[in-house]
Coordinates of C-alpha atoms in Angstrom, one line a residue:
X1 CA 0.0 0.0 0.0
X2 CA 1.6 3.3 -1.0
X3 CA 0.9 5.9 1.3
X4 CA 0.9 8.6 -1.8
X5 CA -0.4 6.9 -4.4
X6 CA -2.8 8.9 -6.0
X7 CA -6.5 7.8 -5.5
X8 CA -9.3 9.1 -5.9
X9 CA -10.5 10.9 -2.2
X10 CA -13.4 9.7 -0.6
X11 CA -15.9 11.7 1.1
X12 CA -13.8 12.0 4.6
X13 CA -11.0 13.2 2.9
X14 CA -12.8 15.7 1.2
X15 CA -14.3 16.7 4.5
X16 CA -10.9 17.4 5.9
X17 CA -9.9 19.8 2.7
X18 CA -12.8 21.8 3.1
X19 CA -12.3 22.2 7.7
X20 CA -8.9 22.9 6.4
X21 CA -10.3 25.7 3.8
X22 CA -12.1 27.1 6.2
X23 CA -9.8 27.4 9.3
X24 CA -7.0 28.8 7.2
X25 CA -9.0 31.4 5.9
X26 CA -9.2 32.5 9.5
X27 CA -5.5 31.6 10.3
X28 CA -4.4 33.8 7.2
X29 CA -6.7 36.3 7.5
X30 CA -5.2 37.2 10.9
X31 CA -1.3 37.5 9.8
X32 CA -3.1 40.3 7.6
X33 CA -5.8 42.4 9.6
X34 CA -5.5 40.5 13.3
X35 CA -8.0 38.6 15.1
X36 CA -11.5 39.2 13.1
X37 CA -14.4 37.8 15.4
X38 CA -17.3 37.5 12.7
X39 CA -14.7 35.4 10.5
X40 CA -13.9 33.2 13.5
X41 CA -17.6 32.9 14.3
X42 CA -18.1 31.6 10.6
X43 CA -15.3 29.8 9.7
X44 CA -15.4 28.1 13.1
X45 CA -18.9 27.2 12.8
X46 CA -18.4 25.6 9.1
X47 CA -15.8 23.7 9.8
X48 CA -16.9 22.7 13.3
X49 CA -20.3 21.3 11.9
X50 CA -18.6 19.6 9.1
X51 CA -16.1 17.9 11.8
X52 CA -19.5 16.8 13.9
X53 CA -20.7 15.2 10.3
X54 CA -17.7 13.5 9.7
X55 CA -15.3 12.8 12.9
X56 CA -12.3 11.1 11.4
X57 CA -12.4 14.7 8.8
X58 CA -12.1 16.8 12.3
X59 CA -9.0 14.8 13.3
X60 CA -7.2 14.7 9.7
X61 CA -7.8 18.4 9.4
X62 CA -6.2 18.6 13.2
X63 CA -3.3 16.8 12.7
X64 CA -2.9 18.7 9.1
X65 CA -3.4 22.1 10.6
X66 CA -1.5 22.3 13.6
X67 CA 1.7 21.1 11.4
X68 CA 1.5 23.9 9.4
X69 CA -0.4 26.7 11.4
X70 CA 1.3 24.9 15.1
X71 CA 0.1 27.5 17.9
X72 CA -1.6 30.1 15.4
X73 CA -4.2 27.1 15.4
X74 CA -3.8 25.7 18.8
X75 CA -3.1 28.8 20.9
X76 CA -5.5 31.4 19.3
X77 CA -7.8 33.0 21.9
X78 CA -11.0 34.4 21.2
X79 CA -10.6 38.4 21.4
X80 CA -13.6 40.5 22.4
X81 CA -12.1 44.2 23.4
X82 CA -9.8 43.7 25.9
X83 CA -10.6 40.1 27.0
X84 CA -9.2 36.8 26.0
X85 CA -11.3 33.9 25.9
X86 CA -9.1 31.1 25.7
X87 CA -11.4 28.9 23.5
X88 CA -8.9 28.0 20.4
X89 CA -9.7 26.7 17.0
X90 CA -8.1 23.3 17.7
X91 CA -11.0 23.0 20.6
X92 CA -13.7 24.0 18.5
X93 CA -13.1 21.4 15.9
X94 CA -11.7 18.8 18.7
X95 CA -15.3 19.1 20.6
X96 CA -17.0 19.2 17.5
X97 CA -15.2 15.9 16.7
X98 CA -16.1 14.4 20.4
X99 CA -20.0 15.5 19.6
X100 CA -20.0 13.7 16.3
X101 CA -18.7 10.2 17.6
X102 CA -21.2 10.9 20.3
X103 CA -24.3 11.2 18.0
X104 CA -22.6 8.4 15.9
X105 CA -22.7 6.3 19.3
X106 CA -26.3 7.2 20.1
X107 CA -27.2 6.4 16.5
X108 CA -25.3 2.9 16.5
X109 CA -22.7 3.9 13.9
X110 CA -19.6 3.7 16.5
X111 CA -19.9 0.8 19.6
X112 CA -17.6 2.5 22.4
X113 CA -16.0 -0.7 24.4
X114 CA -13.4 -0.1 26.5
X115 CA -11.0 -2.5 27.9
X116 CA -8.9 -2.9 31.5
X117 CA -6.0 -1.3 29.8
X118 CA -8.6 1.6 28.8
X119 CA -9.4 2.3 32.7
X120 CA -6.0 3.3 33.4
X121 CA -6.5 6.5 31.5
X122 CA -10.3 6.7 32.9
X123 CA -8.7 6.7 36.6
X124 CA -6.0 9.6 35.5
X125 CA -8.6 11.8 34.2
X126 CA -11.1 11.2 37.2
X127 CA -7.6 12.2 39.3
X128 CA -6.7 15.3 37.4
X129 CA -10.3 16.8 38.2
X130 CA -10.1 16.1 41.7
X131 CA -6.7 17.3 41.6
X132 CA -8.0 20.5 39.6
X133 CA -10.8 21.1 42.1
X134 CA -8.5 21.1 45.1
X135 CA -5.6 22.8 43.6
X136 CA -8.5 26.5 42.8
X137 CA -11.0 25.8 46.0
X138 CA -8.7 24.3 48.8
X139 CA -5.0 24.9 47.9
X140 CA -6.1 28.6 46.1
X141 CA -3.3 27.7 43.3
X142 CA -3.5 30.1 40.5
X143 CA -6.6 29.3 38.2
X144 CA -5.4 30.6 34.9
X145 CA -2.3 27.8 35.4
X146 CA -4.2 25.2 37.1
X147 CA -6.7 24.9 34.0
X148 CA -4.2 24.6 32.1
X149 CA -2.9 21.5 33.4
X150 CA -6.5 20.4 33.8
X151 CA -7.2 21.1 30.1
X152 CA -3.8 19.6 28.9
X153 CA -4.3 16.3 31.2
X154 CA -8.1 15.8 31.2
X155 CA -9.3 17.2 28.2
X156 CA -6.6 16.3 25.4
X157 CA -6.0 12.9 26.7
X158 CA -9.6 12.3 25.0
X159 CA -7.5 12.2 21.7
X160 CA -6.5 8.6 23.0
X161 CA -10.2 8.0 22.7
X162 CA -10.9 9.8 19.2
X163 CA -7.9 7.7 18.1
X164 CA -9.1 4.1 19.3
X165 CA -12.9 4.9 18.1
X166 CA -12.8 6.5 14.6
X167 CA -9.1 4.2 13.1
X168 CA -9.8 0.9 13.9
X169 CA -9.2 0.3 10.3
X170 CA -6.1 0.2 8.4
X171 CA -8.1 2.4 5.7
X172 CA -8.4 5.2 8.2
X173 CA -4.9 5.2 9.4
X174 CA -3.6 5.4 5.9
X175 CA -5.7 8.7 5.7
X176 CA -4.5 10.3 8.3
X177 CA -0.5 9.1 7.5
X178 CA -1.4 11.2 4.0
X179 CA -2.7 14.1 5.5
X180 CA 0.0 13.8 8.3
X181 CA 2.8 14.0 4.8
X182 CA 0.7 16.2 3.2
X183 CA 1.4 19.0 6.1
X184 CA 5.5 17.7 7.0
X185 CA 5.7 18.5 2.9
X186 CA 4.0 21.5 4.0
X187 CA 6.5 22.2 6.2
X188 CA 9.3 22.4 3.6
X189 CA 8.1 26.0 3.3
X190 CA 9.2 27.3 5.9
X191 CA 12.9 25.5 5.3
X192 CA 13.3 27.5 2.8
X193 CA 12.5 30.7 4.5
X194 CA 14.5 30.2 7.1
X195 CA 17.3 29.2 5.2
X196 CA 16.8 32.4 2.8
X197 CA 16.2 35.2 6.0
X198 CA 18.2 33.7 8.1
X199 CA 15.7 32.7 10.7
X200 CA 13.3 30.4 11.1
X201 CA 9.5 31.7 11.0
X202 CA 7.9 31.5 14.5
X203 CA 11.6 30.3 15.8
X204 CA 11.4 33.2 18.6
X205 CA 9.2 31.5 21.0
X206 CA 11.9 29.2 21.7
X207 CA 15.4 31.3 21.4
X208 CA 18.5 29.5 22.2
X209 CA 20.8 29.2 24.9
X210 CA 24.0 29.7 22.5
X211 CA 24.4 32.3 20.0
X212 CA 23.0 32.1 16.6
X213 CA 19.6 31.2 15.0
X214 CA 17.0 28.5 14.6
X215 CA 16.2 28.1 10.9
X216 CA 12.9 26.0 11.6
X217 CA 10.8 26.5 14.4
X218 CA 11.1 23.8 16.9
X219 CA 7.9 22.5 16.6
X220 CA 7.5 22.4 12.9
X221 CA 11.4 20.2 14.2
X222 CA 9.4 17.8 16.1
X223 CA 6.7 17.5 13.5
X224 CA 9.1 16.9 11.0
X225 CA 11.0 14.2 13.4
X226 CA 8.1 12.0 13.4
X227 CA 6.9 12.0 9.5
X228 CA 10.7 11.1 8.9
X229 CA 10.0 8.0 11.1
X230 CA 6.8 7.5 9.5
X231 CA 8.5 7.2 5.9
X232 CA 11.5 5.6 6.6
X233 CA 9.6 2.6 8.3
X234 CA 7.4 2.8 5.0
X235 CA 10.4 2.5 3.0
X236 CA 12.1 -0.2 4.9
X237 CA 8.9 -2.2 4.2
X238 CA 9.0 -0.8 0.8
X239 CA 10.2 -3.4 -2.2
X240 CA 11.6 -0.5 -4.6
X241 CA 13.7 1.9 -2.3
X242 CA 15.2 3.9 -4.9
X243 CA 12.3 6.4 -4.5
X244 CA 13.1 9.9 -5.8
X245 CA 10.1 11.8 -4.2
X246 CA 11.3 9.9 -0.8
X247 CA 15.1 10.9 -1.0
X248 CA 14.7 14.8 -1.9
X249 CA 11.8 14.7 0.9
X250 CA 13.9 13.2 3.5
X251 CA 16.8 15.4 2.8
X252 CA 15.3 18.4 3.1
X253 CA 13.8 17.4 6.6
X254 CA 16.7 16.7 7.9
X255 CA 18.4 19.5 6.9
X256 CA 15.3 21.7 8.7
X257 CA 15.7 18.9 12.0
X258 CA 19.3 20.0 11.9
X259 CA 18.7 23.8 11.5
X260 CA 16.0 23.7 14.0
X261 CA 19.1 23.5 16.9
X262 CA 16.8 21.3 19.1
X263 CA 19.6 18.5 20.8
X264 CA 17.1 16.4 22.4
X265 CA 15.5 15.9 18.9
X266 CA 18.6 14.9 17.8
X267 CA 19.0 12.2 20.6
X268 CA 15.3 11.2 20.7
X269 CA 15.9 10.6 16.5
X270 CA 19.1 8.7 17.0
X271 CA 17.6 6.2 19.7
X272 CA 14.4 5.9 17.2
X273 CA 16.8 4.9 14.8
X274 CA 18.5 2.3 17.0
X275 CA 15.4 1.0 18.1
X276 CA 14.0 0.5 14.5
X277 CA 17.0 -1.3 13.3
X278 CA 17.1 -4.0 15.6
X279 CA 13.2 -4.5 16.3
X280 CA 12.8 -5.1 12.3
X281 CA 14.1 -8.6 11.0
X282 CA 17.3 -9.3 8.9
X283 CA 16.2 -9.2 5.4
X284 CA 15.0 -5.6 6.3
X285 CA 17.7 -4.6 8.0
X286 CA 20.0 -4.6 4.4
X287 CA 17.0 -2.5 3.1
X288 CA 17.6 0.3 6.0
X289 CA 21.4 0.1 5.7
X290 CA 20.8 0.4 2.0
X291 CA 18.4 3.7 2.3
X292 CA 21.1 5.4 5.2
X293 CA 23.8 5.2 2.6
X294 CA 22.1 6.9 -0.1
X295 CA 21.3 9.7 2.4
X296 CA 24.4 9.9 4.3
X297 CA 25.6 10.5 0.3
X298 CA 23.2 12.9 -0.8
X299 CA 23.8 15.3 2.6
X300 CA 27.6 15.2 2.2
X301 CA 26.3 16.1 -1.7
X302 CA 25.0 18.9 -0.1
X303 CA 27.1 20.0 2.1
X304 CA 30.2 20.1 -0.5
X305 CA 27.8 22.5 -2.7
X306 CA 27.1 24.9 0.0
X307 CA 31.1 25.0 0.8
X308 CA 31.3 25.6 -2.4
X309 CA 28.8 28.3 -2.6
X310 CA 30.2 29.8 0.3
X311 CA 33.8 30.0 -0.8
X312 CA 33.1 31.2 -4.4
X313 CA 29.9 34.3 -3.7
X314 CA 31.5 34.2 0.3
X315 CA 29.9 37.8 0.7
X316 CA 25.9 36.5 -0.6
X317 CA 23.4 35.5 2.1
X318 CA 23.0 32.0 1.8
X319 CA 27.1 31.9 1.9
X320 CA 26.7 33.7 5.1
X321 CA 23.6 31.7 6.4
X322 CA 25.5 28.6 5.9
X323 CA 28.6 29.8 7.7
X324 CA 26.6 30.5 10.5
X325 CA 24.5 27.8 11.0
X326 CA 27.5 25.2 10.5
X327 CA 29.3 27.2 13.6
X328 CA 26.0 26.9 15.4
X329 CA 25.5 23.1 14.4
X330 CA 29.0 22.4 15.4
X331 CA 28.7 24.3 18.7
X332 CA 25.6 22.5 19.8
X333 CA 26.9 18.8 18.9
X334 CA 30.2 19.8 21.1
X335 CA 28.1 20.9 24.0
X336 CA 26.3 17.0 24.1
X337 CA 29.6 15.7 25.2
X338 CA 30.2 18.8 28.1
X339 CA 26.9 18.8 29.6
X340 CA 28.0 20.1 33.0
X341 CA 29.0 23.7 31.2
X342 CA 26.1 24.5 28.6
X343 CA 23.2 26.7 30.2
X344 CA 20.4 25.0 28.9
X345 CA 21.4 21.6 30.2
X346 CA 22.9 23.7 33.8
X347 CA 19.1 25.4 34.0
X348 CA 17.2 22.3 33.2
X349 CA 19.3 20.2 36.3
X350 CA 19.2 23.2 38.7
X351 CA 15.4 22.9 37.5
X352 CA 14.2 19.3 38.1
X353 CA 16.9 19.7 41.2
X354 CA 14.4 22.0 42.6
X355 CA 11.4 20.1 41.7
X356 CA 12.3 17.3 43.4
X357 CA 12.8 19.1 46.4
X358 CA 9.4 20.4 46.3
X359 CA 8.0 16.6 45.5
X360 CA 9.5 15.3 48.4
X361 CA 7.6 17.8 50.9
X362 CA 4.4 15.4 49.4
X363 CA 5.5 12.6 47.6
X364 CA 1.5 11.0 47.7
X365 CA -0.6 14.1 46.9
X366 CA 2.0 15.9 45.4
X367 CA 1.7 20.0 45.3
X368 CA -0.9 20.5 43.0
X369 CA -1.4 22.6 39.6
X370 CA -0.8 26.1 39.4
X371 CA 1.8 26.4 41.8
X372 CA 5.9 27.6 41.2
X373 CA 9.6 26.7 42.0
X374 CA 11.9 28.8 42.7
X375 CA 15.2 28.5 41.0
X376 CA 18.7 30.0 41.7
X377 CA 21.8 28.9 39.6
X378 CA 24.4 31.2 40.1
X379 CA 23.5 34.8 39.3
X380 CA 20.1 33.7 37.3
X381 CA 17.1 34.1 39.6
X382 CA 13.3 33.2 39.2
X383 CA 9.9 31.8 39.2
X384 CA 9.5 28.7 37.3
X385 CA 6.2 27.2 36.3
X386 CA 6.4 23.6 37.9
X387 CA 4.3 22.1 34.7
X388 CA 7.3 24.5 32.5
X389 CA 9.9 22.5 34.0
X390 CA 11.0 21.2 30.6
X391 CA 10.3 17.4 31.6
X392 CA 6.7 16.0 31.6
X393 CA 7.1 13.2 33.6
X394 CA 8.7 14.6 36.5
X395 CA 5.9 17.9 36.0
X396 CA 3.4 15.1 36.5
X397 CA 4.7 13.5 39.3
X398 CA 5.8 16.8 41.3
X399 CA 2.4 18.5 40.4
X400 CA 0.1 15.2 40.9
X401 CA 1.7 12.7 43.3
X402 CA 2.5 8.7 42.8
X403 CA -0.7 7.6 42.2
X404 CA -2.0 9.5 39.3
X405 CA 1.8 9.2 37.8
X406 CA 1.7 5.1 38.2
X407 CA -1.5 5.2 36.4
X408 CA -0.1 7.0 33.2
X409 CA 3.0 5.0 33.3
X410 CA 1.1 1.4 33.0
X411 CA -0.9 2.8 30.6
X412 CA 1.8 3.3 28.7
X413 CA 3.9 0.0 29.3
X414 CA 0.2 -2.3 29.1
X415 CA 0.1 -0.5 25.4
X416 CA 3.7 -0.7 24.6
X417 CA 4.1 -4.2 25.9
X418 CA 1.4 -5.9 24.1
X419 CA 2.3 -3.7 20.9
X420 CA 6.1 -5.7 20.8
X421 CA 3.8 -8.9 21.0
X422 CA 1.8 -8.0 18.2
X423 CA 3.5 -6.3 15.4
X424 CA 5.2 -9.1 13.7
X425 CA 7.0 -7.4 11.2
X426 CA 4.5 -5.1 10.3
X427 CA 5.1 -1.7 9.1
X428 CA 2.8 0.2 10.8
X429 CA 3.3 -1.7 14.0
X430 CA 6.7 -0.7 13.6
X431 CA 6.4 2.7 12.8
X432 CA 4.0 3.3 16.5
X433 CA 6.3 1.6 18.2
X434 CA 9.4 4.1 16.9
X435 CA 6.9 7.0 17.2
X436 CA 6.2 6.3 21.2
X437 CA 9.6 5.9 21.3
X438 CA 10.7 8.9 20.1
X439 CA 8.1 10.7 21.8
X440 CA 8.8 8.9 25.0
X441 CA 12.8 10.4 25.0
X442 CA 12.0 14.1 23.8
X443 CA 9.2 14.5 26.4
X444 CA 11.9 14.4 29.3
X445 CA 13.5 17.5 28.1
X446 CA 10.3 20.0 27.1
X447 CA 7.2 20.2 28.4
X448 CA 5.3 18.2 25.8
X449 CA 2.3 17.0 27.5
X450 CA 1.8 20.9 28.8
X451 CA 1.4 22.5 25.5
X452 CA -1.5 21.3 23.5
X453 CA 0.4 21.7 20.3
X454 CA 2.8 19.2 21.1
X455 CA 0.9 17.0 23.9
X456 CA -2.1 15.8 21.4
X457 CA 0.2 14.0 19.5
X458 CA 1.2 11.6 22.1
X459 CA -2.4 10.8 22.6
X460 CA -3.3 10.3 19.3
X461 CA 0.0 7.5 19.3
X462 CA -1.1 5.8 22.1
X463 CA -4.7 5.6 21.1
X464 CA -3.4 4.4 17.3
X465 CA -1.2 1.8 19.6
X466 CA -4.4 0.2 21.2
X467 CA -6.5 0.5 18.1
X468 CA -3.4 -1.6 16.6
X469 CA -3.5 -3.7 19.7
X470 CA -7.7 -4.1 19.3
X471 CA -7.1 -5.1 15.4
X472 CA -3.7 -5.3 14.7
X473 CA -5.3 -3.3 11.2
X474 CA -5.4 -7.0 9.9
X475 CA -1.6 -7.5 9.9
X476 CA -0.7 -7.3 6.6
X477 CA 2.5 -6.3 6.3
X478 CA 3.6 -5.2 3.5
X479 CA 0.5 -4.4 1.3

């Protein structure tokens, strides 16, 4: 099965293009004359009833818009005067989606059966609100932080849901992997503006800790991270490997992974890697070694032509681009191998340092949401968010206790474990597995699960993990 072969697109996919349509004309519309209410009111209510009609469009249009648009979809409030309502497009469509497999439910189109391994996330959620509740009316935490972690825990964790119920079948999943390449091709835009301004669009929310620039935004990095595992998977499972499309594709994502600056991508990449090579059998194994060369080849390619460029026009931007961002590249890979002296890695101990201490004062109950650390490492002083302590498992555990933490962990291991049973060589088995895994590495150094642009995607693995679990999407390896 070839995940962009052309065919022709059935009603749900259509459905997705036009909740796509009609978000971005919001989306765009607000880079030009700001936030425009009447626009949001229509184009939110056209694509949020079209998403209610058709659930699985409402979740390939998610997954396709918050690659491209990330936070300007995720993050936008609703504006009225001088208030922020903090109602964003991706909840409009989300709880549009949630009312349509409802009706669906009631109407006997969808049969909602959960399993033991299912209750484990029932028990968290039922947690978090009680958490919630006593964090604003006992402990008097900050509200506007303590809903956050309550929306980020409790409400997006029902993407785990949306996953198992509406791609069941293999047919669905293939969907969303196309409209999941359609937006990491997408993506490739904004490669190419970073790499011809110098900096990466939307790259200032997350500056770095070392001089120079990102030239792709860090989360257009991480989306990019996990379509490259998605099609290299593919292509290890794929008979003709000399695929074109697939080389210059790859390439070019790599080069924006490796100009986004973001290390613990870099890491959580390599250990995918690692993991996919020896979890796949023999025969495929020559097929991955055979696909690294050709790309190890084509990047040296490019990196010879860009020294090139840069010693024959050294004075032209891209010459002086690419001077830069090899300084930069070379400066971060050093700093992996001297932790103990580079200030992101120095904040992010005296960090976790700190919120461990605070753990410890109530390892059971843990401190509740809304509340802060604070940190001192050397002359830097401040306030830290305890859910923006870069590191989602510890934020969970200091901000929620043991028991609510033990629950999301087995419902990760039941899900994982029984996955490694059942994949038998299968592509797509593979590809969740290395997806998790990734996942699983770069959410212990950012807080992941604490921003909804990020933390949905998790979900939506885990949930495509038990769906795969429930029907293995009829094993069939390589069709």
């Amino acid at each position: 099965m070839n995940i962009t072969k052309k065919t022709t697109l059935n009603t749900e996919g259509v459905s997705a293009i036009f909740i796509i349509a009609f978000v971005s004309l919001f989306v765009l519309a607000g880079f030009i004359v700001g936030f425009n209410l009447p626009l949001f009111v229509i184009t939110m209510l056209l694509g949020g009833f079209i998403a209610f009609i058709y659930p699985r469009s409402g979740l390939y249009a998610i997954v396709f818009l918050t690659f491209i648009y990330e936070r300007f979809f995720t993050l936008q409030p609703i504006i009225m005067g001088r208030v922020e309502y903090k109602l964003y497009p991706l909840d409009i469509v989300f709880l549009a989606v949630i009312a349509g497999i409802l009706f669906q439910t009631v109407s006997g189109k969808i049969e909602l059966r959960l399993k033991k391994v299912d209750y484990y996330l029932v028990g968290f959620i039922f947690l978090t609100i009680i958490y919630f509740l006593i964090s604003v009316f006992i402990i008097k935490s900050d509200f506007a932080l303590s809903f956050s972690s309550f929306k980020n825990y409790v409400f997006y964790s029902l993407f785990y849901f949306v996953a198992l119920f509406l791609l069941q079948k293999r047919e669905h999943l293939i969907q969303l992997l196309k409209f999941t390449l359609a937006g990491a091709t997408g993506i490739i835009f904004f490669i190419i503006y970073g790499i011809l301004s110098g900096s990466g669009l939307w790259s200032e929310f997350t500056p770095l800790s070392t001089e120079g620039v990102r030239l792709l935004a860090f989360t257009h990095s991480f989306y990019l991270s996990m379509a490259l595992l998605g099609v290299l998977a593919y292509l290890v499972f794929k008979r003709n490997i000399s695929s074109k499309f697939y080389l210059a594709l790859i390439t070019i994502w790599v080069i924006g992974i490796v100009g986004s600056m973001m290390r613990h991508l870099w890491i959580s990449l390599f250990i995918s890697f690692i993991i996919l090579y020896f979890v796949i059998s023999k025969r495929h194994r020559i097929i991955f070694r055979k696909i690294l060369v050709k790309y190890i080849v084509l990047i040296i390619a490019i990196i010879v032509i860009l020294t090139q460029i840069s010693l024959l026009v050294p004075r032209s931007e891209i010459s002086q681009t690419a001077v830069s961002v090899k300084n930069i590249i070379l400066q971060r890979f050093g700093s992996l191998s001297h932790v103990s002296t580079d200030e992101s890695f120095s904040w992010r101990s005296g960090v976790w340092k700190e919120g461990v201490k605070e753990y410890r004062k109530n390892p059971l109950m843990g401190v509740g949401f809304g509340k802060k650390i604070h940190v001192e490492i050397g002359k830097y002083k401040d306030s830290i968010d305890i859910r923006n302590i870069h590191n989602s498992p510890l934020g969970l555990l200091v901000q929620m206790g043991i028991l609510p933490f033990v629950l999301f962990v087995v419902l990760v291991y039941k899900n994982l474990k029984e996955l490694l049973v059942r994949i038998k060589d299968d592509w797509i088995g593979v590809l969740l597995l290395v997806l998790m895994v990734n996942y699983l590495i770069a959410f212990l150094f950012q807080p992941y699960l604490e921003a909804n642009l990020l933390g949905i995607f998790f979900w939506i693995i885990l949930g495509l993990i038990r769906a795969y679990n429930l029907q293995s999407y009829e094993n069939t390896g390589n069709k």
